[in-house]
Coordinates of N, CA, C and O in Angstrom, one line a residue:
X10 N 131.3 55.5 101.9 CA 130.6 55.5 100.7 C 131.6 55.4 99.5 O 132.7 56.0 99.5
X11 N 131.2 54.8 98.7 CA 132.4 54.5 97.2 C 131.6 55.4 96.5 O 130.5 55.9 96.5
X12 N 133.0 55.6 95.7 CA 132.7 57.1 94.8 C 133.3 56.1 93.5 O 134.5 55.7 93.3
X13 N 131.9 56.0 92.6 CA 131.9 55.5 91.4 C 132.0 56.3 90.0 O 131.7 57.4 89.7
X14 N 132.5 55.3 89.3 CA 133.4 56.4 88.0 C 132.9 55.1 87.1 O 132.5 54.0 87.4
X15 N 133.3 56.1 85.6 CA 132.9 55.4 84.4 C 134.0 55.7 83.8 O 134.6 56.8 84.0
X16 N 134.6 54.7 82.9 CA 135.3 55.1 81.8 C 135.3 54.5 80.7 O 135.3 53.3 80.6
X17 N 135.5 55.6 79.3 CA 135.3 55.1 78.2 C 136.3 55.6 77.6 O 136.8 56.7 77.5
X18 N 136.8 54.1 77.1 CA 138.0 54.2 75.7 C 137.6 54.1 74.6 O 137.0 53.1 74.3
X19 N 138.0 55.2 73.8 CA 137.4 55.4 72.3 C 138.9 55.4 71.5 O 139.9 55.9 71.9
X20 N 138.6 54.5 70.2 CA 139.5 55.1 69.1 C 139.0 55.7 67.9 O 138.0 56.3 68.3
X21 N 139.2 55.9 66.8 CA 138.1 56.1 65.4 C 137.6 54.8 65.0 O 137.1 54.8 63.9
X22 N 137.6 53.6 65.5 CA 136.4 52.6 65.0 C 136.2 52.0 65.8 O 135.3 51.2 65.4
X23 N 136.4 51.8 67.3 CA 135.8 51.2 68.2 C 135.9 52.5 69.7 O 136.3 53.6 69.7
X24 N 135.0 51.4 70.9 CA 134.7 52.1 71.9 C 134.4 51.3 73.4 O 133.4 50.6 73.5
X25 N 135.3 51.5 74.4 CA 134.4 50.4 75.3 C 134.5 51.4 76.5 O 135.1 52.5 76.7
X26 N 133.5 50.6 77.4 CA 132.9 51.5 78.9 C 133.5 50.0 79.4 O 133.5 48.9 79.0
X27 N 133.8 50.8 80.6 CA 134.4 50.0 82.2 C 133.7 51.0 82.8 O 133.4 52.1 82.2
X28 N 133.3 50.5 84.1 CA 132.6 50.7 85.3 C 133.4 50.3 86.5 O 133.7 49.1 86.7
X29 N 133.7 51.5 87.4 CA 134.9 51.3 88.4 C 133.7 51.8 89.9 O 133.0 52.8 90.0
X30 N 133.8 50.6 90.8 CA 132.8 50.6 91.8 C 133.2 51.7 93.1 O 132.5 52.4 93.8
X31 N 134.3 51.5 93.1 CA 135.0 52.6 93.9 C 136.7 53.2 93.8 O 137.5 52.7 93.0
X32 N 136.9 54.2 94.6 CA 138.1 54.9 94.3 C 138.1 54.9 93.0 O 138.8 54.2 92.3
X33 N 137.1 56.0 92.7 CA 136.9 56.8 91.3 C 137.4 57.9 91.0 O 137.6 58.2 89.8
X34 N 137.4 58.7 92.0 CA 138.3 60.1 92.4 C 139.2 60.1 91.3 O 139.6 59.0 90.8
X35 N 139.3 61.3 90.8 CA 140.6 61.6 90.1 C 141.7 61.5 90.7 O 142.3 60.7 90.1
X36 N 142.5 62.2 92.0 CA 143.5 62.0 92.6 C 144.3 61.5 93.5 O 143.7 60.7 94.3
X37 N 145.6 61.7 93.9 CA 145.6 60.5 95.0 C 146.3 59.6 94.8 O 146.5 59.5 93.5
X38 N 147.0 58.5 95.5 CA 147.4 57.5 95.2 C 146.9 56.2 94.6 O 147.5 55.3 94.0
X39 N 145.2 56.6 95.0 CA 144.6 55.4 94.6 C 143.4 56.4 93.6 O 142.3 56.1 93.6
X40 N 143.8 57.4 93.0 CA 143.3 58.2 91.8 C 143.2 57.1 90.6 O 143.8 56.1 90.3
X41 N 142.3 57.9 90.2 CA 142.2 56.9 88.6 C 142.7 57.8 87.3 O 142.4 57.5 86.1
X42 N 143.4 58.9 87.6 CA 144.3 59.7 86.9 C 145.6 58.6 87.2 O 146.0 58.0 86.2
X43 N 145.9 58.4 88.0 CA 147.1 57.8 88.2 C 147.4 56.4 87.7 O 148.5 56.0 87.4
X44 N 146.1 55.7 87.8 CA 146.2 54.4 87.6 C 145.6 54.2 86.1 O 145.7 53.0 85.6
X45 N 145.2 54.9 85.5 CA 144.8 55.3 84.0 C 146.5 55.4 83.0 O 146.8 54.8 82.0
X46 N 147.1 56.4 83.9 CA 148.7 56.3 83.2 C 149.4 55.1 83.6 O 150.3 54.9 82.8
X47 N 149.3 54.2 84.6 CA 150.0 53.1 84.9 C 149.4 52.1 84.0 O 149.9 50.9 84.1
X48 N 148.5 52.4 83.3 CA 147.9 51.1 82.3 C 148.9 51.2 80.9 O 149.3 50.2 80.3
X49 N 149.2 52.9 80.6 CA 150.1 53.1 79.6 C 151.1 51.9 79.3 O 151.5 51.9 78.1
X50 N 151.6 50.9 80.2 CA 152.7 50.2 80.5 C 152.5 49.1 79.8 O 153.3 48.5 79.1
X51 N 151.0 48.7 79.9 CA 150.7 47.1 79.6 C 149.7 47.5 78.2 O 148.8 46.7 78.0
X52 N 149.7 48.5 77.6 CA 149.1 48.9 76.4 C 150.2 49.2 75.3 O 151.3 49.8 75.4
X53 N 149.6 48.5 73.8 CA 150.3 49.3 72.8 C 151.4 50.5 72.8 O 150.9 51.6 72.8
X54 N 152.6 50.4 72.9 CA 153.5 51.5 72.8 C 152.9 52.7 71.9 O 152.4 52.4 70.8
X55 N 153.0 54.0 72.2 CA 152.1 54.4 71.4 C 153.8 55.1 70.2 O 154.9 55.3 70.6
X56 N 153.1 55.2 68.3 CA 152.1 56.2 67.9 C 151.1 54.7 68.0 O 150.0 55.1 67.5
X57 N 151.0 53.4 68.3 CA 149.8 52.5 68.1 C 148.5 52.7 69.1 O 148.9 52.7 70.3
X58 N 147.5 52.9 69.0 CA 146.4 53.1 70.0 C 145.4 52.7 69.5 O 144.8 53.3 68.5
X59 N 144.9 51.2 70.4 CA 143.8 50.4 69.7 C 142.9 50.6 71.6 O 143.1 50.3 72.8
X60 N 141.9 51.2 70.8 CA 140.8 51.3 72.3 C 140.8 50.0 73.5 O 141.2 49.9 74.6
X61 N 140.1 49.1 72.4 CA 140.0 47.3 73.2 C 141.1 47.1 73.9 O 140.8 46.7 75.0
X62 N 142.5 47.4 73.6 CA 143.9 47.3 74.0 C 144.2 47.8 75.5 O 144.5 47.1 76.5
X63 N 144.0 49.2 75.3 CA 144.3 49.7 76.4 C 143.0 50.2 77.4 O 143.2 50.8 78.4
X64 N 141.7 49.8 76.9 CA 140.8 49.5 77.7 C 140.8 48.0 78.9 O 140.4 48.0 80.1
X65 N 141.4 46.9 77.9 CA 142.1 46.0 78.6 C 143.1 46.1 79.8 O 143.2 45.5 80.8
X66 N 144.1 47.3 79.3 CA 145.2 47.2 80.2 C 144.7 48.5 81.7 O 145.2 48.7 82.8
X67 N 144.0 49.0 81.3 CA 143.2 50.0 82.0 C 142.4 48.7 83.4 O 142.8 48.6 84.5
X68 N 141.5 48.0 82.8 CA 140.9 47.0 83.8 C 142.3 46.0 84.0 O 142.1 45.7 85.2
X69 N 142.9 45.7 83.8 CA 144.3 44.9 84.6 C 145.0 45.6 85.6 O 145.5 45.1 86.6
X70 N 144.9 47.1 85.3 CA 145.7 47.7 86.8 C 144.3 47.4 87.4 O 144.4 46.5 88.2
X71 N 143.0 47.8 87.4 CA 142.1 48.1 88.4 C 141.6 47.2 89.4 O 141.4 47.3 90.6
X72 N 141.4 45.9 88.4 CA 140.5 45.3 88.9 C 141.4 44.3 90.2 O 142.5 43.8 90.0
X73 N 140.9 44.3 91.3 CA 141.4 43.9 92.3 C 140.6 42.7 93.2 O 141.1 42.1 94.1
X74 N 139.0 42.6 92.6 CA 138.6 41.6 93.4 C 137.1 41.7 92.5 O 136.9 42.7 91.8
X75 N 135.9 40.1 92.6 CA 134.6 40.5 91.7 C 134.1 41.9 92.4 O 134.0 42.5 93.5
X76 N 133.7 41.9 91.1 CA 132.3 43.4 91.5 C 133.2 44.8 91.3 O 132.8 45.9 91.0
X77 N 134.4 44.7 91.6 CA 135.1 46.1 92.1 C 135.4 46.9 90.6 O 135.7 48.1 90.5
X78 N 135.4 45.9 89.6 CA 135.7 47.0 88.0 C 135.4 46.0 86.9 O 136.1 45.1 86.7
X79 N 134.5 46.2 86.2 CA 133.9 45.3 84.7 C 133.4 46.0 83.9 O 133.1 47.2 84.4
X80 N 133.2 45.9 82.7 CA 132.9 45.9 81.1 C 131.2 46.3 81.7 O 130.3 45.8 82.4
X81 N 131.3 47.5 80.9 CA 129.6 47.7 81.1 C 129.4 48.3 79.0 O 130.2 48.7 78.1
X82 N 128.3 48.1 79.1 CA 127.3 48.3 78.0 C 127.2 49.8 77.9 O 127.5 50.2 76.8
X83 N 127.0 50.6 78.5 CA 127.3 51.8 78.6 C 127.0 52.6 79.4 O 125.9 52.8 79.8
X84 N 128.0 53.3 79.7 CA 128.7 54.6 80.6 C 127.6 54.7 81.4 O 127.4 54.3 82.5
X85 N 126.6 55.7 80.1 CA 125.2 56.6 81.1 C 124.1 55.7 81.9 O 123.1 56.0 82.6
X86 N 124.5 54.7 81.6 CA 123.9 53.3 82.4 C 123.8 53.6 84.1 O 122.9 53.5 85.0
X87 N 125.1 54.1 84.2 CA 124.8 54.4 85.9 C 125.2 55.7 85.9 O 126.1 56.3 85.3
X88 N 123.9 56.1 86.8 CA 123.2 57.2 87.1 C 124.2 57.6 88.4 O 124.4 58.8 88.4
X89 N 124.7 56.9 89.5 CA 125.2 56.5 90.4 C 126.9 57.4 90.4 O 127.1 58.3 91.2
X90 N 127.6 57.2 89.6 CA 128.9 58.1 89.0 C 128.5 59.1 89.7 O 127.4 59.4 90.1
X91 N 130.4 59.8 89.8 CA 130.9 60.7 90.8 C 131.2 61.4 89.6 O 130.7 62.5 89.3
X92 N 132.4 60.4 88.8 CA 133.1 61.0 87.4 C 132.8 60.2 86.2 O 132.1 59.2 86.1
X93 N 133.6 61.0 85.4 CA 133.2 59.9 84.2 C 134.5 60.4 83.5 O 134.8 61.6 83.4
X94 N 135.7 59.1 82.7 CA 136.7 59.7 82.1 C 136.7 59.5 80.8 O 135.9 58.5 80.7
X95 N 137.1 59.7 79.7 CA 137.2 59.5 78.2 C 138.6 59.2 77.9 O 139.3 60.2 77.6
X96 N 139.0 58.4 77.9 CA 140.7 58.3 76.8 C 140.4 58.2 75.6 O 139.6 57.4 75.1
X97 N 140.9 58.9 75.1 CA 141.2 58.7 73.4 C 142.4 59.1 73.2 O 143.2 59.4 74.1
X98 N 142.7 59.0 71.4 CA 143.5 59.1 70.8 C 143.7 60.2 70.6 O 142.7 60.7 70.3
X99 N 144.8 61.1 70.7 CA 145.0 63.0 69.9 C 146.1 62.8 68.8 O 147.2 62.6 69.1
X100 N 145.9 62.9 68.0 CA 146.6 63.0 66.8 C 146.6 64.7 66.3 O 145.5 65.3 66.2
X101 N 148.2 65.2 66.2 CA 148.1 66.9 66.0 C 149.3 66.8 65.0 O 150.4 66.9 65.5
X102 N 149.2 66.6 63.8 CA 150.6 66.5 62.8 C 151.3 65.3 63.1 O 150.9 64.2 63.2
X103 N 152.4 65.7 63.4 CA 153.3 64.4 63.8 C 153.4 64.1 65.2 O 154.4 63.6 65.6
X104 N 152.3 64.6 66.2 CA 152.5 64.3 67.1 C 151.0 63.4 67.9 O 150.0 63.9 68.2
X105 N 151.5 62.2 68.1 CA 150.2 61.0 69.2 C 150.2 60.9 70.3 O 150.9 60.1 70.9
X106 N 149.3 61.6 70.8 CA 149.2 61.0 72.6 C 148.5 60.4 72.7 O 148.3 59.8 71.7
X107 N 147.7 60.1 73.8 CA 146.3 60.3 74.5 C 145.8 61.0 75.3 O 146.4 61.2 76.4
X108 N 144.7 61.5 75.0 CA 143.9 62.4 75.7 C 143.1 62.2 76.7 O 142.3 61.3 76.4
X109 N 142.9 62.7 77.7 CA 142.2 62.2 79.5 C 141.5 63.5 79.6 O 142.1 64.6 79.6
X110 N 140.0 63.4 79.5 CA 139.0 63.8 80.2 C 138.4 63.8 81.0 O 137.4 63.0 80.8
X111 N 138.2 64.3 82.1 CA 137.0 63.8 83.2 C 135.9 65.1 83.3 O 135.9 66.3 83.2
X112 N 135.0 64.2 83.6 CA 133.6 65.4 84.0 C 133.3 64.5 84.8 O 133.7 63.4 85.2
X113 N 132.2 65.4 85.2 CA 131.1 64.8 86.7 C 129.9 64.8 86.1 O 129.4 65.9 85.7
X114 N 129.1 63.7 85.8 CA 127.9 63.9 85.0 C 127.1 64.2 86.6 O 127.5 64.0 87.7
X115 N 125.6 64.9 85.8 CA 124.9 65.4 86.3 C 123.5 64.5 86.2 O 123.0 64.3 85.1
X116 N 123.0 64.0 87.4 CA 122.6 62.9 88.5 C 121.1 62.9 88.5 O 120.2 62.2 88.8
X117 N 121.2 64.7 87.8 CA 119.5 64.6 87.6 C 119.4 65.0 86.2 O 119.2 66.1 85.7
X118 N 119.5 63.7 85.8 CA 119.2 63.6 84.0 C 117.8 63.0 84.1 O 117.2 62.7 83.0

């Protein structure tokens, strides 16, 4: 059974959802913790963080064949999700990261 995940990259003016069909798990070799920071590489160096950007570079590590990782309309669209992760931007004074969230949405909405 594939364990399906959602993720959404937000900045302050834009926002996109990817839909990951399997190995959605947070951890692991084939975690999407892990493969979420291996996108860092082919994204804007940061303090720059444009959503579209590294939502892009997010589906270039993943996607590995059709069907297995694409652009969805949005997140709560599937009901089906194990996790669900959020990157954004953290801005704290002079200091820019990004921020990784995961929850487990709840299936009986």
């Amino acid at each position: 059974m594939s364990t399906r995940a959602t993720i959404t990259v937000a900045d302050q003016h834009d926002s996109f959802d990817i839909y990951q069909h399997h190995d959605g798990y947070p951890d692991g070799p084939h975690g999407l913790v892990r493969h979420i920071a291996m996108a860092r590489r082919l994204a804007w160096e940061l303090p720059r963080f444009e959503a579209g950007d590294f939502a892009a570079a997010i589906v270039a590590v993943l996607k590995d064949r059709g069907g297995s990782t694409y652009l969805t309309k949005a997140a709560d669209a599937h009901c089906d999700r194990s996790f669900h992760y959020r990157v954004s931007l953290l801005q704290e004074k002079t200091t820019t990261s990004v921020a990784l969230t995961i929850t487990r949405p709840n299936w009986e909405q």
